[in-house]
Structure formats: structure tokens, C-alpha cells
């Protein structure tokens, strides 16, 4: 059997718990939400930076591939070989 004194104590406890939640817990959740939004923005910025850097590196590799596969490089190498064969 529940004591008649326990009912008002539980009512007051529920009220205090609701006040505590409104004063401390709700702002904490709002803070955590804002913090996650800021972290997501930072991750998106880093991702964009990495994508831009990756694009620059791919362009450089394309240029190097063009230089290496260019017939002019092969011709220059052949000329250097002919120079080395002279006594």
C-alpha cells in the first residue's frame, strides 16, 4: 500500500525533475545539436579542400603523362644516346 505522504513527495519530485530538465538538460541538448552542426560544416569544408587538392593533383599527373608520352621526349633521349656513343 502506498503511503499518503508519498503522493505529494512524488508530485513535487516530478515537478522538480521537469524544472531541472528545462533549465539544464534542454540547453545541453541544444548545445550538443549546435556543436554537431558546426562539426558537420568543418567536415564539409575539409572535404571540399581535399577534393580541390585531388583535382589539382590529377591535373598535374595528366600534364606529366602528356610530357612522358610525348614523342619529343623520346626524340631528345635518342639524341642524347647518339651523343653518348661518340668517342
CSV table of N, CA, C and O in Angstrom, one decimal:
chain,number,residue,atom,x,y,z
A,1,UNK,N,0.8,-1.2,0.0
A,1,UNK,CA,0.0,0.0,0.0
A,1,UNK,C,0.9,1.3,0.0
A,1,UNK,O,1.9,1.3,0.7
A,2,UNK,N,0.5,2.3,-0.8
A,2,UNK,CA,1.3,3.5,-0.9
A,2,UNK,C,0.9,4.4,0.3
A,2,UNK,O,-0.3,4.6,0.6
A,3,UNK,N,1.9,5.0,0.9
A,3,UNK,CA,1.7,5.9,2.0
A,3,UNK,C,1.1,7.2,1.4
A,3,UNK,O,1.5,7.7,0.4
A,4,UNK,N,0.1,7.8,2.1
A,4,UNK,CA,-0.5,9.1,1.7
A,4,UNK,C,0.6,10.2,1.6
A,4,UNK,O,0.4,11.1,0.8
A,5,UNK,N,1.6,10.1,2.3
A,5,UNK,CA,2.7,11.1,2.3
A,5,UNK,C,3.5,11.0,1.0
A,5,UNK,O,4.1,12.0,0.6
A,6,UNK,N,3.6,9.8,0.5
A,6,UNK,CA,4.4,9.6,-0.7
A,6,UNK,C,3.9,10.2,-2.0
A,6,UNK,O,4.6,10.7,-2.8
A,7,UNK,N,2.6,10.4,-2.1
A,7,UNK,CA,1.9,11.0,-3.2
A,7,UNK,C,2.4,12.5,-3.4
A,7,UNK,O,2.8,12.8,-4.5
A,8,UNK,N,2.3,13.4,-2.4
A,8,UNK,CA,2.8,14.7,-2.7
A,8,UNK,C,4.3,14.8,-2.9
A,8,UNK,O,4.8,15.6,-3.7
A,9,UNK,N,5.1,13.9,-2.2
A,9,UNK,CA,6.5,13.9,-2.5
A,9,UNK,C,6.8,13.5,-3.9
A,9,UNK,O,7.7,14.1,-4.6
A,10,UNK,N,6.1,12.5,-4.5
A,10,UNK,CA,6.3,12.2,-5.9
A,10,UNK,C,5.9,13.3,-6.8
A,10,UNK,O,6.5,13.5,-7.8
A,11,UNK,N,4.8,14.0,-6.5
A,11,UNK,CA,4.4,15.1,-7.3
A,11,UNK,C,5.4,16.2,-7.3
A,11,UNK,O,5.7,16.8,-8.4
A,12,UNK,N,5.9,16.6,-6.2
A,12,UNK,CA,6.9,17.6,-6.1
A,12,UNK,C,8.2,17.2,-6.8
A,12,UNK,O,8.8,17.9,-7.5
A,13,UNK,N,8.6,15.9,-6.6
A,13,UNK,CA,9.8,15.4,-7.3
A,13,UNK,C,9.6,15.4,-8.8
A,13,UNK,O,10.6,15.8,-9.5
A,14,UNK,N,8.4,15.1,-9.3
A,14,UNK,CA,8.2,15.2,-10.8
A,14,UNK,C,8.3,16.6,-11.3
A,14,UNK,O,8.9,16.9,-12.3
A,15,UNK,N,7.8,17.6,-10.5
A,15,UNK,CA,7.9,19.0,-10.8
A,15,UNK,C,9.3,19.5,-10.8
A,15,UNK,O,9.7,20.2,-11.8
A,16,UNK,N,10.1,19.1,-9.8
A,16,UNK,CA,11.5,19.5,-9.8
A,16,UNK,C,12.3,18.9,-10.9
A,16,UNK,O,13.2,19.5,-11.5
A,17,UNK,N,12.0,17.6,-11.2
A,17,UNK,CA,12.6,17.0,-12.3
A,17,UNK,C,12.3,17.7,-13.7
A,17,UNK,O,13.2,17.9,-14.5
A,18,UNK,N,11.1,18.1,-13.8
A,18,UNK,CA,10.7,18.8,-15.1
A,18,UNK,C,11.5,20.2,-15.1
A,18,UNK,O,11.9,20.6,-16.2
A,19,UNK,N,11.5,20.9,-14.0
A,19,UNK,CA,12.3,22.2,-13.9
A,19,UNK,C,13.7,21.9,-14.2
A,19,UNK,O,14.4,22.7,-15.0
A,20,UNK,N,14.3,20.9,-13.6
A,20,UNK,CA,15.7,20.6,-13.8
A,20,UNK,C,16.0,20.3,-15.3
A,20,UNK,O,16.9,20.8,-15.9
A,21,UNK,N,15.1,19.5,-15.9
A,21,UNK,CA,15.2,19.2,-17.3
A,21,UNK,C,15.1,20.4,-18.2
A,21,UNK,O,15.9,20.6,-19.2
A,22,UNK,N,14.2,21.3,-17.9
A,22,UNK,CA,14.1,22.5,-18.7
A,22,UNK,C,15.2,23.5,-18.5
A,22,UNK,O,15.6,24.2,-19.5
A,23,UNK,N,15.8,23.5,-17.3
A,23,UNK,CA,16.9,24.5,-17.1
A,23,UNK,C,18.2,24.0,-17.5
A,23,UNK,O,19.1,24.7,-18.1
A,24,UNK,N,18.5,22.7,-17.3
A,24,UNK,CA,19.8,22.2,-17.6
A,24,UNK,C,19.9,21.2,-18.8
A,24,UNK,O,20.8,21.3,-19.6
A,25,UNK,N,19.0,20.3,-18.9
A,25,UNK,CA,19.1,19.3,-19.9
A,25,UNK,C,18.8,19.8,-21.3
A,25,UNK,O,19.5,19.5,-22.3
A,26,UNK,N,17.7,20.6,-21.4
A,26,UNK,CA,17.3,21.1,-22.7
A,26,UNK,C,18.4,22.0,-23.3
A,26,UNK,O,18.8,21.8,-24.5
A,27,UNK,N,19.0,23.0,-22.6
A,27,UNK,CA,20.1,23.7,-23.2
A,27,UNK,C,21.3,22.9,-23.5
A,27,UNK,O,22.0,23.2,-24.5
A,28,UNK,N,21.5,21.8,-22.7
A,28,UNK,CA,22.7,21.0,-23.1
A,28,UNK,C,22.4,20.3,-24.4
A,28,UNK,O,23.4,20.2,-25.2
A,29,UNK,N,21.2,19.8,-24.6
A,29,UNK,CA,20.9,19.1,-25.9
A,29,UNK,C,21.0,20.1,-27.0
A,29,UNK,O,21.5,19.8,-28.1
A,30,UNK,N,20.6,21.4,-26.8
A,30,UNK,CA,20.7,22.4,-27.8
A,30,UNK,C,22.1,22.7,-28.2
A,30,UNK,O,22.5,22.8,-29.3
A,31,UNK,N,23.0,22.7,-27.1
A,31,UNK,CA,24.4,22.9,-27.3
A,31,UNK,C,25.0,21.8,-28.1
A,31,UNK,O,25.8,22.0,-29.0
A,32,UNK,N,24.7,20.6,-27.8
A,32,UNK,CA,25.2,19.4,-28.5
A,32,UNK,C,24.8,19.4,-30.0
A,32,UNK,O,25.5,19.1,-30.9
A,33,UNK,N,23.5,19.8,-30.2
A,33,UNK,CA,23.0,19.9,-31.6
A,33,UNK,C,23.8,20.9,-32.4
A,33,UNK,O,24.2,20.7,-33.5
A,34,UNK,N,24.0,22.1,-31.8
A,34,UNK,CA,24.7,23.2,-32.5
A,34,UNK,C,26.2,22.7,-32.7
A,34,UNK,O,26.8,23.0,-33.8
A,35,UNK,N,26.8,22.1,-31.7
A,35,UNK,CA,28.1,21.6,-31.9
A,35,UNK,C,28.3,20.6,-33.0
A,35,UNK,O,29.2,20.6,-33.8
A,36,UNK,N,27.3,19.7,-33.2
A,36,UNK,CA,27.3,18.7,-34.3
A,36,UNK,C,27.1,19.5,-35.6
A,36,UNK,O,27.7,19.1,-36.6
A,37,UNK,N,26.3,20.5,-35.7
A,37,UNK,CA,26.2,21.3,-36.9
A,37,UNK,C,27.5,21.9,-37.3
A,37,UNK,O,27.9,21.9,-38.5
A,38,UNK,N,28.2,22.5,-36.3
A,38,UNK,CA,29.5,23.2,-36.6
A,38,UNK,C,30.5,22.1,-37.1
A,38,UNK,O,31.2,22.4,-38.0
A,39,UNK,N,30.5,21.0,-36.4
A,39,UNK,CA,31.4,19.9,-36.8
A,39,UNK,C,31.1,19.4,-38.2
A,39,UNK,O,32.0,19.2,-39.0
A,40,UNK,N,29.9,19.3,-38.6
A,40,UNK,CA,29.5,18.9,-39.9
A,40,UNK,C,29.9,19.9,-40.9
A,40,UNK,O,30.4,19.6,-42.0
A,41,UNK,N,29.8,21.2,-40.6
A,41,UNK,CA,30.3,22.3,-41.5
A,41,UNK,C,31.8,22.2,-41.7
A,41,UNK,O,32.3,22.3,-42.9
A,42,UNK,N,32.6,21.9,-40.6
A,42,UNK,CA,34.0,21.8,-40.7
A,42,UNK,C,34.4,20.6,-41.6
A,42,UNK,O,35.3,20.7,-42.4
A,43,UNK,N,33.7,19.5,-41.4
A,43,UNK,CA,34.0,18.3,-42.2
A,43,UNK,C,33.7,18.6,-43.7
A,43,UNK,O,34.4,18.1,-44.5
A,44,UNK,N,32.6,19.3,-43.9
A,44,UNK,CA,32.3,19.6,-45.3
A,44,UNK,C,33.3,20.5,-46.0
A,44,UNK,O,33.7,20.3,-47.1
A,45,UNK,N,33.8,21.4,-45.2
A,45,UNK,CA,34.9,22.3,-45.7
A,45,UNK,C,36.2,21.5,-46.0
A,45,UNK,O,36.8,21.7,-47.0
A,46,UNK,N,36.5,20.7,-45.1
A,46,UNK,CA,37.7,19.8,-45.3
A,46,UNK,C,37.6,18.9,-46.5
A,46,UNK,O,38.5,18.8,-47.3
A,47,UNK,N,36.4,18.4,-46.7
A,47,UNK,CA,36.1,17.5,-47.8
A,47,UNK,C,36.3,18.3,-49.1
A,47,UNK,O,36.8,17.8,-50.1
A,48,UNK,N,35.8,19.5,-49.1
A,48,UNK,CA,35.9,20.4,-50.3
A,48,UNK,C,37.4,20.7,-50.6
A,48,UNK,O,37.8,20.7,-51.8
A,49,UNK,N,38.1,21.0,-49.5
A,49,UNK,CA,39.5,21.2,-49.7
A,49,UNK,C,40.3,20.0,-50.3
A,49,UNK,O,41.1,20.1,-51.2
A,50,UNK,N,40.0,18.8,-49.8
A,50,UNK,CA,40.6,17.6,-50.3
A,50,UNK,C,40.2,17.4,-51.7
A,50,UNK,O,41.0,16.9,-52.5
A,51,UNK,N,39.0,17.6,-52.0
A,51,UNK,CA,38.5,17.4,-53.4
A,51,UNK,C,39.2,18.4,-54.4
A,51,UNK,O,39.7,18.0,-55.4
A,52,UNK,N,39.4,19.6,-54.0
A,52,UNK,CA,40.1,20.6,-54.8
A,52,UNK,C,41.6,20.2,-54.9
A,52,UNK,O,42.2,20.2,-56.0
A,53,UNK,N,42.2,19.7,-53.9
A,53,UNK,CA,43.6,19.3,-53.9
A,53,UNK,C,43.7,18.1,-54.8
A,53,UNK,O,44.7,18.0,-55.6
A,54,UNK,N,42.8,17.1,-54.7
A,54,UNK,CA,42.8,16.0,-55.5
A,54,UNK,C,42.7,16.3,-57.0
A,54,UNK,O,43.4,15.8,-57.8
A,55,UNK,N,41.8,17.3,-57.3
A,55,UNK,CA,41.7,17.7,-58.7
A,55,UNK,C,43.0,18.3,-59.2
A,55,UNK,O,43.4,18.1,-60.3
A,56,UNK,N,43.6,19.2,-58.4
A,56,UNK,CA,44.9,19.8,-58.8
A,56,UNK,C,46.0,18.7,-59.1
A,56,UNK,O,46.7,18.7,-60.0
A,57,UNK,N,46.0,17.7,-58.2
A,57,UNK,CA,47.0,16.6,-58.4
A,57,UNK,C,46.7,15.8,-59.6
A,57,UNK,O,47.6,15.4,-60.4
A,58,UNK,N,45.4,15.5,-59.9
A,58,UNK,CA,45.1,14.8,-61.1
A,58,UNK,C,45.5,15.6,-62.4
A,58,UNK,O,45.9,15.0,-63.3
A,59,UNK,N,45.3,16.9,-62.3
A,59,UNK,CA,45.7,17.8,-63.5
A,59,UNK,C,47.2,17.7,-63.7
A,59,UNK,O,47.7,17.6,-64.8
A,60,UNK,N,48.0,17.7,-62.5
A,60,UNK,CA,49.4,17.6,-62.6
A,60,UNK,C,49.9,16.3,-63.2
A,60,UNK,O,50.8,16.2,-64.0
A,61,UNK,N,49.2,15.2,-62.8
A,61,UNK,CA,49.5,13.9,-63.3
A,61,UNK,C,49.2,13.8,-64.8
A,61,UNK,O,50.0,13.2,-65.6
A,62,UNK,N,48.1,14.4,-65.2
A,62,UNK,CA,47.8,14.4,-66.7
A,62,UNK,C,48.9,15.1,-67.5
A,62,UNK,O,49.3,14.7,-68.5
A,63,UNK,N,49.4,16.3,-66.9
A,63,UNK,CA,50.4,17.0,-67.6
A,63,UNK,C,51.7,16.2,-67.7
A,63,UNK,O,52.3,16.1,-68.7
A,64,UNK,N,52.0,15.5,-66.6
A,64,UNK,CA,53.2,14.7,-66.6
A,64,UNK,C,53.1,13.5,-67.5
A,64,UNK,O,54.0,13.1,-68.2
A,65,UNK,N,51.9,12.9,-67.6
A,65,UNK,CA,51.7,11.8,-68.5
A,65,UNK,C,51.8,12.3,-70.0
A,65,UNK,O,52.4,11.6,-70.8
A,66,UNK,N,51.3,13.5,-70.2
A,66,UNK,CA,51.5,14.1,-71.6
A,66,UNK,C,52.9,14.3,-71.9
A,66,UNK,O,53.4,14.0,-73.0
A,67,UNK,N,53.7,14.8,-70.9
A,67,UNK,CA,55.1,15.0,-71.2
A,67,UNK,C,55.9,13.7,-71.4
A,67,UNK,O,56.7,13.6,-72.4
A,68,UNK,N,55.6,12.7,-70.6
A,68,UNK,CA,56.3,11.5,-70.8
A,68,UNK,C,55.9,10.7,-72.1
A,68,UNK,O,56.8,10.1,-72.7
A,69,UNK,N,54.7,10.8,-72.5
A,69,UNK,CA,54.3,10.1,-73.7
A,69,UNK,C,54.5,10.9,-74.9
A,69,UNK,O,54.3,10.4,-76.0
A,70,UNK,N,54.9,12.1,-74.8
A,70,UNK,CA,55.2,13.0,-76.0
A,70,UNK,C,56.4,12.5,-76.8
A,70,UNK,O,57.4,12.0,-76.2
A,71,UNK,N,56.2,12.4,-78.1
A,71,UNK,CA,57.3,11.9,-78.9
A,71,UNK,C,58.6,12.8,-78.8
A,71,UNK,O,59.7,12.3,-79.0
A,72,UNK,N,58.4,14.1,-78.5
A,72,UNK,CA,59.6,14.9,-78.4
A,72,UNK,C,60.5,14.5,-77.3
A,72,UNK,O,61.8,14.6,-77.4
A,73,UNK,N,60.1,13.9,-76.2
A,73,UNK,CA,60.9,13.4,-75.2
A,73,UNK,C,61.7,12.2,-75.7
A,73,UNK,O,62.9,12.1,-75.4
A,74,UNK,N,61.0,11.3,-76.4
A,74,UNK,CA,61.7,10.2,-77.0
A,74,UNK,C,62.8,10.6,-77.9
A,74,UNK,O,63.9,10.0,-78.0
A,75,UNK,N,62.5,11.6,-78.7
A,75,UNK,CA,63.5,12.1,-79.7
A,75,UNK,C,64.7,12.7,-78.9
A,75,UNK,O,65.8,12.5,-79.3
A,76,UNK,N,64.4,13.4,-77.9
A,76,UNK,CA,65.5,14.0,-77.1
A,76,UNK,C,66.4,12.9,-76.5
A,76,UNK,O,67.6,13.0,-76.4
A,77,UNK,N,65.7,11.9,-76.0
A,77,UNK,CA,66.5,10.7,-75.4
A,77,UNK,C,67.4,10.1,-76.5
A,77,UNK,O,68.5,9.7,-76.3
A,78,UNK,N,66.8,9.9,-77.7
A,78,UNK,CA,67.6,9.3,-78.8
A,78,UNK,C,68.8,10.2,-79.2
A,78,UNK,O,69.9,9.7,-79.4
A,79,UNK,N,68.6,11.5,-79.2
A,79,UNK,CA,69.7,12.4,-79.5
A,79,UNK,C,70.8,12.3,-78.4
A,79,UNK,O,72.0,12.2,-78.7
A,80,UNK,N,70.3,12.2,-77.1
A,80,UNK,CA,71.3,12.1,-76.0
A,80,UNK,C,72.1,10.7,-76.1
A,80,UNK,O,73.3,10.7,-75.9
A,81,UNK,N,71.4,9.7,-76.6
A,81,UNK,CA,72.1,8.4,-76.8
A,81,UNK,C,73.2,8.5,-77.9
A,81,UNK,O,74.3,7.9,-77.8
A,82,UNK,N,72.8,9.2,-78.9
A,82,UNK,CA,73.8,9.4,-80.0
A,82,UNK,C,75.0,10.2,-79.6
A,82,UNK,O,76.1,9.9,-80.0
A,83,UNK,N,74.8,11.2,-78.7
A,83,UNK,CA,75.9,12.0,-78.2
A,83,UNK,C,76.8,11.1,-77.3
A,83,UNK,O,78.0,11.3,-77.3
A,84,UNK,N,76.2,10.2,-76.5
A,84,UNK,CA,77.0,9.4,-75.7
A,84,UNK,C,77.8,8.3,-76.4
A,84,UNK,O,78.8,7.9,-75.9
A,85,UNK,N,77.4,8.0,-77.6
A,85,UNK,CA,78.1,7.0,-78.4
A,85,UNK,C,79.4,7.5,-79.1
A,85,UNK,O,80.2,6.8,-79.5
A,86,UNK,N,79.5,8.8,-79.2
A,86,UNK,CA,80.7,9.4,-79.8
A,86,UNK,C,81.9,9.2,-78.9
A,86,UNK,O,81.8,9.3,-77.7
A,87,UNK,N,83.0,9.0,-79.6
A,87,UNK,CA,84.3,8.7,-78.8
A,87,UNK,C,84.8,10.0,-78.2
A,87,UNK,O,84.6,11.1,-78.5
